[in-house]
Each structure stands twice: as C-alpha cells, then as structure tokens.
Coordinates of C-alpha atoms in Angstrom, one line a residue:
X1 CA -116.9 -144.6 39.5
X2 CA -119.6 -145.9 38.2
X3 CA -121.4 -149.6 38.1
X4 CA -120.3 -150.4 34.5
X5 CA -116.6 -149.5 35.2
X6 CA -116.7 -151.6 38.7
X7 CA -118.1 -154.6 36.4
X8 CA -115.6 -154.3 33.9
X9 CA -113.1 -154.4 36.3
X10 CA -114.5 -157.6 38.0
X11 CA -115.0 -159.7 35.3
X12 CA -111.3 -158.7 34.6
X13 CA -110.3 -159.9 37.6
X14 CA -112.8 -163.2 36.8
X15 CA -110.4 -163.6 33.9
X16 CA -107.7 -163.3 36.1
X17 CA -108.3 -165.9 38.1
X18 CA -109.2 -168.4 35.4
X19 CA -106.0 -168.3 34.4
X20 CA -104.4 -168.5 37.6
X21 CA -106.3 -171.2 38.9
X22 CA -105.7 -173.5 34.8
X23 CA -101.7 -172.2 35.6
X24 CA -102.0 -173.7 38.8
X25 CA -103.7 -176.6 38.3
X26 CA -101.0 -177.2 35.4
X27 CA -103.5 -178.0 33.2
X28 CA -101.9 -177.6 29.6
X29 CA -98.8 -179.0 31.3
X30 CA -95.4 -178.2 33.6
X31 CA -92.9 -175.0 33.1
X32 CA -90.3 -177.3 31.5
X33 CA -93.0 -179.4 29.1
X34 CA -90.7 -180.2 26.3
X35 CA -87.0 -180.2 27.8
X36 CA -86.8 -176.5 26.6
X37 CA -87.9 -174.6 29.4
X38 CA -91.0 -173.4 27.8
X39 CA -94.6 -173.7 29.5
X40 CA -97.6 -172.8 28.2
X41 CA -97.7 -169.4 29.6
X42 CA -94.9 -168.4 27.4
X43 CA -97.0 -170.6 24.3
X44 CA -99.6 -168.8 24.9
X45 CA -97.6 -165.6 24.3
X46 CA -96.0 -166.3 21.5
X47 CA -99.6 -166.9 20.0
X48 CA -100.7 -163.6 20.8
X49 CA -97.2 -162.3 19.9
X50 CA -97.2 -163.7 16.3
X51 CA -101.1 -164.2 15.5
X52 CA -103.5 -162.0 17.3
X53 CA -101.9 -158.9 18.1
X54 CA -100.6 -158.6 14.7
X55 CA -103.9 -158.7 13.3
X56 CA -105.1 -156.0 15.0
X57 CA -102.7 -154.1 14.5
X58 CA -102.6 -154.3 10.8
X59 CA -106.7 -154.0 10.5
X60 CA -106.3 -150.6 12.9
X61 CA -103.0 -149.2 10.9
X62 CA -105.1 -149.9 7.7
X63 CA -108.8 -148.4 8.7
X64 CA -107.6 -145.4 10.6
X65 CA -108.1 -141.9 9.2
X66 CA -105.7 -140.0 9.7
X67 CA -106.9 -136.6 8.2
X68 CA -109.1 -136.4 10.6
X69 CA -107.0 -137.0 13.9
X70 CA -107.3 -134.2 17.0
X71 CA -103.4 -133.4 16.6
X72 CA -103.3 -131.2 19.3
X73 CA -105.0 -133.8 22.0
X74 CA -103.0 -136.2 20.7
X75 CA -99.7 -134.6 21.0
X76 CA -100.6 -133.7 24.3
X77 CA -101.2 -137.1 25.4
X78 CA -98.1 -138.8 23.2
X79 CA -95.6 -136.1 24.2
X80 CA -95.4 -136.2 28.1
X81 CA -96.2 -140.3 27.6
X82 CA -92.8 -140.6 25.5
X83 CA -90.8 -138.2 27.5
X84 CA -91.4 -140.6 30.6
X85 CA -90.8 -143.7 28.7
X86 CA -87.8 -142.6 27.4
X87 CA -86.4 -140.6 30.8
X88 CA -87.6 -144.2 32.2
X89 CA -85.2 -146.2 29.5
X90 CA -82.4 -144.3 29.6
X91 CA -82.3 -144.6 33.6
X92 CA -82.2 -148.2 33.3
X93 CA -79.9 -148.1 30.9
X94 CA -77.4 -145.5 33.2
X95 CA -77.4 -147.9 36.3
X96 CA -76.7 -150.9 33.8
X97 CA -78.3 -153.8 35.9
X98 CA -80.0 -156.9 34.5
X99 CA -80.2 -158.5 31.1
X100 CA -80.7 -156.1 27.9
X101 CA -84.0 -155.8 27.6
X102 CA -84.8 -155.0 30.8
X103 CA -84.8 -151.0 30.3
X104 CA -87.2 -151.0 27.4
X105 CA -89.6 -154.4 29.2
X106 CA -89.5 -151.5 32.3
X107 CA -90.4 -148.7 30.1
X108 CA -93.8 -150.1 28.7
X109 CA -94.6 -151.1 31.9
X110 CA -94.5 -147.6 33.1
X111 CA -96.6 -146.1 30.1
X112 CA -98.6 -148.6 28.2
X113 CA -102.2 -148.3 29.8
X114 CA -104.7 -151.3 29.4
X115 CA -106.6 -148.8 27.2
X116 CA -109.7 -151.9 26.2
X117 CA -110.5 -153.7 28.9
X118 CA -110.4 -151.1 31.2
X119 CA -110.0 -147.6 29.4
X120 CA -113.4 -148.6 27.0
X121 CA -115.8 -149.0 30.2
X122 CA -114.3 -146.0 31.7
X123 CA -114.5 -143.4 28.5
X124 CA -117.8 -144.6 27.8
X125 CA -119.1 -144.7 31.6
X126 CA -118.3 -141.4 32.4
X127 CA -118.4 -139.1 29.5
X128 CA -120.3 -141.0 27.0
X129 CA -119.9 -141.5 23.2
X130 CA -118.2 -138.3 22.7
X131 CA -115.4 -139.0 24.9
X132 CA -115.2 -142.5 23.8
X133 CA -114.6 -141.0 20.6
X134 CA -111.6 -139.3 21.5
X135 CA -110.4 -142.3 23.9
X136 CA -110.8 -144.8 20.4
X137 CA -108.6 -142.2 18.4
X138 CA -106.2 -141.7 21.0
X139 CA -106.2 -146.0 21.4
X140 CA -105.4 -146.2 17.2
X141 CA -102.4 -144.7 17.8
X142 CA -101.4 -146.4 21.2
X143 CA -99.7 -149.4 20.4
X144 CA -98.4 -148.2 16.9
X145 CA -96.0 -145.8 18.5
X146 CA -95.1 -147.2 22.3
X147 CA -94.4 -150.6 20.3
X148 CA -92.7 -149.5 17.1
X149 CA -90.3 -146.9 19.1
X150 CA -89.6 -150.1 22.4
X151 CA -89.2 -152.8 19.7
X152 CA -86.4 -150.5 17.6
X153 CA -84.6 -149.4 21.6
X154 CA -84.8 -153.0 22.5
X155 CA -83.3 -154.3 19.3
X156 CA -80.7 -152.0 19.0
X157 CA -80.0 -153.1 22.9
X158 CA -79.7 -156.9 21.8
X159 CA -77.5 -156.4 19.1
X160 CA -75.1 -154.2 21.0
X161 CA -74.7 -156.8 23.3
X162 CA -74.2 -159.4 20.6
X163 CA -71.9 -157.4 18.7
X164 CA -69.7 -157.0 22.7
X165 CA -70.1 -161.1 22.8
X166 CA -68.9 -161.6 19.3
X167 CA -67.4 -158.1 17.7
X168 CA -69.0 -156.7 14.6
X169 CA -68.7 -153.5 12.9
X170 CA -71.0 -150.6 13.2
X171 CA -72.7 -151.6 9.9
X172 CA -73.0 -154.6 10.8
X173 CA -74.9 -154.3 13.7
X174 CA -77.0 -151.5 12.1
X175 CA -77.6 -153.7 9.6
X176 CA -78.9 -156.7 12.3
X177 CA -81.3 -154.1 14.4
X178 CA -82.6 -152.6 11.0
X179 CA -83.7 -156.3 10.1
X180 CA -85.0 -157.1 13.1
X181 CA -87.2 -154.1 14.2
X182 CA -89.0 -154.1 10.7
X183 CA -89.1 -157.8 10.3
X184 CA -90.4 -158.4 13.8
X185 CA -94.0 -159.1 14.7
X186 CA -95.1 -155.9 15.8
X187 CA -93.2 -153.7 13.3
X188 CA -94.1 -155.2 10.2
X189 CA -98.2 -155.2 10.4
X190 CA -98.1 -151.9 11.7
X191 CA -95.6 -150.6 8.1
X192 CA -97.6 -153.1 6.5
X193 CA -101.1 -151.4 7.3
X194 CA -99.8 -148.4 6.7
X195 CA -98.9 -148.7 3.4
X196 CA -102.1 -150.4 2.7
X197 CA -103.5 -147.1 4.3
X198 CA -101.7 -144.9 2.1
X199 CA -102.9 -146.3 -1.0
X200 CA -105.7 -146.0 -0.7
X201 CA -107.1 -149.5 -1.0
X202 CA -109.3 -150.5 1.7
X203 CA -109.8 -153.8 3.4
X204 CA -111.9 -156.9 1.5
X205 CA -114.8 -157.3 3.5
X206 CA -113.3 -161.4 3.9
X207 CA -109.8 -160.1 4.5
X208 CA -111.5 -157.3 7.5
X209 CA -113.5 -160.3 8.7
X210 CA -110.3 -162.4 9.7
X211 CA -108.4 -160.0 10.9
X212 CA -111.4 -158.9 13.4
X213 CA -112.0 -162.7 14.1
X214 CA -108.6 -162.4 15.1
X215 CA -107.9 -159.5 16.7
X216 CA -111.2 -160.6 18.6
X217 CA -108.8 -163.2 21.0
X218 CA -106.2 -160.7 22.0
X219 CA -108.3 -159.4 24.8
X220 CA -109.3 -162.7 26.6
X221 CA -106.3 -164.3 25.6
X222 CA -104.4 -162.0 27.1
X223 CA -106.3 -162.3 30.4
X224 CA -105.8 -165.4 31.3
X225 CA -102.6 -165.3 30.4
X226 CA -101.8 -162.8 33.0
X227 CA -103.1 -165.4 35.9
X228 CA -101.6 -168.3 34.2
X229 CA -98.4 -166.1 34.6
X230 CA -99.0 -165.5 38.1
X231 CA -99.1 -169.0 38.5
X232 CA -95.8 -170.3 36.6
X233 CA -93.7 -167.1 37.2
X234 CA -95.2 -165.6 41.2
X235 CA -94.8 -162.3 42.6
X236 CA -91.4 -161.0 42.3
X237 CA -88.9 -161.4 45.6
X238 CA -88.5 -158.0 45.2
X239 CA -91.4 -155.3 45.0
X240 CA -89.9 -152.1 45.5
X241 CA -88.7 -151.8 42.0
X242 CA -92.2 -153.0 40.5
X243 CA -93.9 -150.5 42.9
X244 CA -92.5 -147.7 41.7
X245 CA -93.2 -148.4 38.1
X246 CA -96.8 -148.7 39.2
X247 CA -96.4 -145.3 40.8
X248 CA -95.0 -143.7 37.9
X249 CA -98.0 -145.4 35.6
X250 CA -101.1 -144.3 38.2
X251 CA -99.7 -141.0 39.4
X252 CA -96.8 -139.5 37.5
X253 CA -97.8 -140.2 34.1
X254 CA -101.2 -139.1 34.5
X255 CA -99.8 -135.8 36.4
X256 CA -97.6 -134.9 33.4
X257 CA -100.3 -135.0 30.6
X258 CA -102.7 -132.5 32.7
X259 CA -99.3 -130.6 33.3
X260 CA -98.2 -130.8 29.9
X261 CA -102.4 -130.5 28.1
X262 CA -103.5 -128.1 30.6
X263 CA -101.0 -125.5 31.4
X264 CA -98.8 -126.1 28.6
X265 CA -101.2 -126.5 25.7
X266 CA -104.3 -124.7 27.0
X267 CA -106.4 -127.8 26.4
X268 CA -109.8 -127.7 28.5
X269 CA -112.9 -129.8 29.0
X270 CA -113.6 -133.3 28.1
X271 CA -110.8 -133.9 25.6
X272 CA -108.5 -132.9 28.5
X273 CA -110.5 -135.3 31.5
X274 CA -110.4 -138.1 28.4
X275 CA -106.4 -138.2 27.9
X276 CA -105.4 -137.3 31.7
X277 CA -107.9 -140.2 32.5
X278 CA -106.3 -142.6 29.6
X279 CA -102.5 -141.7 31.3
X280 CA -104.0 -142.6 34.9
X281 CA -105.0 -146.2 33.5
X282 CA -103.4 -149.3 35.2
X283 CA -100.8 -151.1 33.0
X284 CA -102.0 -153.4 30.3
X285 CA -101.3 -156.5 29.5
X286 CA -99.1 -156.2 26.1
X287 CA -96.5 -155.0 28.5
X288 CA -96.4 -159.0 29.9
X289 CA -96.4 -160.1 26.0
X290 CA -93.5 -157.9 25.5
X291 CA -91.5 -158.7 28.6
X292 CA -92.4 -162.6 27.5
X293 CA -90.8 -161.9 24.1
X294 CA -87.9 -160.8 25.3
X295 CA -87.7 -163.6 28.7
X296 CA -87.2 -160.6 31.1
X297 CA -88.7 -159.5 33.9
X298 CA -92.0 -161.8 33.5
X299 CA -92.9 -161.9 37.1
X300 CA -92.8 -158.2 37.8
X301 CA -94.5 -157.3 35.0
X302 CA -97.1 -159.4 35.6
X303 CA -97.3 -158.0 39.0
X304 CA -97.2 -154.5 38.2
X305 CA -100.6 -155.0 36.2
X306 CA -102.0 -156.9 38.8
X307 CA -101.5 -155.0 41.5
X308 CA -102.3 -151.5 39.4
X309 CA -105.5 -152.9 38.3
X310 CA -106.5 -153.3 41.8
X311 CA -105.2 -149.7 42.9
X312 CA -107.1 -148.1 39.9
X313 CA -109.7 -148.6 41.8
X314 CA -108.7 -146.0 44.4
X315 CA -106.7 -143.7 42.5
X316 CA -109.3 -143.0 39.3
X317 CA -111.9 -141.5 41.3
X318 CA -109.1 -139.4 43.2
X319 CA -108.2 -138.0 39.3
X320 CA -111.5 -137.7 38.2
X321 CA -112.0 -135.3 41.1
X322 CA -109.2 -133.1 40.1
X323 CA -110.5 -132.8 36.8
X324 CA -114.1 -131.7 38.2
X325 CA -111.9 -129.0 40.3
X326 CA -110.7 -127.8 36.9

C-alpha cells in the first residue's frame, strides 16, 4: 500500500479521534441536553442528514452523464453489491429480532464502502487517474442506489409495523411509505437532480457553488461524528454480530464482485482491480447517518467502521495481490 493511502488513512483516524476526544470531553453538552434524549452526536447527524448530504447528492444526480457510463463495470460491481444487501436484509428480516429498521441499518453496513475518504487515495495511489476515473463513475452512482432502494425497504418496514400498532388498510399504508421514501432527505435530491438532469438544464454557476460549499462538510463532518459517537454510544456489549458484518464488507463482498466481474462477466484488467478494490473498502460512515436516522443500532455501526478501517489495512494489500495473480 502505498505512503499516500497510509496518510489518508491516518489523518482519518486523526479525525477520529477529534471527535472522540470533543464527545468525551462533552463539549457541545450531555446525551440528554434538552430533556429529549438527544445529544449532539445525533444533532450533528441530523445536520448532515438534512443539509450536507443532500447537497451532494443533488449537485452529483444533476452533473452526471449518464451516456457515457461503463455499464458493463458498473453492473458488475452494483449486481453482486445488491444481491448481498438484499440476501443480508431479508435474513434479518427472517430471524425477526430487534426494532424495524434494524435489517436495512445492517444491510448498509455490510455494503456501503467509504468510497472518499478512503476509496479516492487508494484509486488514485495505485492505478492513477485512469482508474480514478472509473472509481469516480462507479462513486456517482453509490449512494443514489444503496440509499434510494434502503430508504424505500426501511420505510415500507416502519409503516408495517405502524399499520400492526394501529391497523390500516393496504392503501393506506402504501400510501404512507410512498410519501415518505420520496419526501425524505435522501430520496428527494437524488429525483430532484435527476429531473434537473434530464432536462437538460445545467447547474447556475451560484447555485453549483453552494451546493459544493456544502457538500464540502459532509466528509469532515462526518468524521468526527464517528468518534463523537464512539464517545456517547461505546463499543457494542456484543461484537459477534458487528464482526461478521465487517467480514461480509472486507472479504465476502469484495470476493463476489471478482466472482461475479471476472468469471461471470469476463471483465479483465484495471476496471476489474478498480471495482473488486472499491467492494473490499471498509464501511463508510453514511451507514452511522443512516442507523442515526432511524435510532438503531448506533453503537455497532459505528464500531463496524471503526474496527474495518483499521483491518483495511491488512486485508487491501492481501486483495491487491490476488488481483496481481490474475
């Protein structure tokens, strides 16, 4: 790996620790500051939730071109990625433990790669501009479609357990997850660019500038927040559950795209070491914004991408020598 990656990764882990050590210190104030049982963890969030990530989501949606997208690497990195996220959700859904959002929060933990802080360095450090190319297209579509298709699963989760809490018809509670997938904070910048996309209009150079200003914050934002969780929420009492959703994210996932690209879809060369590489990246941190959206599973999540971050370091070069083998 080389020196540029192993920077990257430290200052993450700088980041990390910033937040940790503010959480800790209780800086911007307790857990239950307010009566409500917020704290600022969760505040912080919500900001990135409702403000930053939309931004960048619309601004991407709206600037991406989609006539000239590599379909065929990017069905071979989409397909095996969904297949495991949904095999992963309907598991959690079979054994029927733990509040309703807990199979979709466990889902994007398995498959949504930190594909900027860390899968940036690592295109461009290893196979230069040309795969960072691919890595950036690949990373256009990332979010758009793990986040659009977890938000509708989790919605359509929450309103079937409101509708067993307080009975509603089928309509009814079509009606309720219909209204809040598309109205919902990821959802509705992504259809929103989209259809800004499709006609054709292009961003106003003021308009592009905020939403870049914005989108600008998601990435240390989220870092800190990630140790300031640590600090409010701990490890989980549990680990073997949050182990094996790292196992499935570093090993698994990575295993099933050169399984899927390689031997299923004859791809070869550096598009191939670019996606296998992007499915073997640790988990990123808008899985902890999602599990903090829905109050589940906070601490493990945040555990999962700490504790993957770290073994990334150990199991990239292990992939990147496989893909010299091939």
């Amino acid at each position: 790996m080389s020196w540029m990656v192993f920077y990257k990764l430290l200052a993450i882990f700088i980041a990390v620790a910033i937040g940790w050590f503010v959480g800790r210190m209780r800086w911007l104030g307790q857990a239950d500051a307010g009566g409500s049982g917020g704290d600022p963890a969760r505040v912080l969030s919500n900001a990135a939730f409702y403000i930053f990530v939309p931004a960048l989501l619309f601004r991407t949606t709206a600037r991406v071109d989609f006539a000239v997208m590599p379909w065929p690497t990017l069905l071979a990195f989409f397909i095996p990625v969904m297949l495991l996220m949904l095999a992963v959700y309907a598991w959690q859904r079979w054994r029927g433990t733990g509040t309703a959002a807990m199979p979709a929060t466990r889902a994007i933990t398995t498959v949504f790669g930190n594909t900027l802080q860390v899968g940036v360095p690592v295109a461009a450090g290893v196979f230069g501009e040309s795969g960072l190319a691919i890595h950036i297209t690949v990373v256009s579509l990332h979010a758009l479609s793990l986040l659009t298709v977890l938000t509708l699963l989790v919605e359509l989760d929450l309103a079937r357990e409101r509708s067993r809490e307080a009975p509603a018809g089928l309509v009814a509670t079509l009606k309720t997850t219909l209204r809040n997938t598309v109205i919902h904070p990821v959802v509705l910048p992504v259809v929103a660019g989209l259809l800004w996309n499709a006609l054709g209009l292009g961003l106003p150079a003021v308009v592009d500038e905020v939403l870049a200003t914005l989108g600008t914050a998601v990435v240390p934002l989220c870092l800190t927040l990630i140790g300031m969780s640590l600090a409010y929420y701990g490890w989980p009492q549990r680990w073997r559950g949050m182990l094996g959703l790292v196992f499935l994210k570093l090993m698994v996932l990575p295993a099933l795209v050169l399984a899927l690209a390689h031997w299923g879809l004859g791809l070869s060369g550096q598009p191939l070491a670019v996606i296998v590489m992007m499915g073997a990246l640790p988990v990123g941190s808008n899985a902890l914004i999602f599990a903090q959206r829905y109050r589940t599973l906070e601490g493990e999540t945040t555990a999962a991408i700490v504790l993957s971050t770290l073994l990334f370091v150990v199991t990239a070069p292990l992939w990147l020598a496989l893909l010299a083998l091939l």
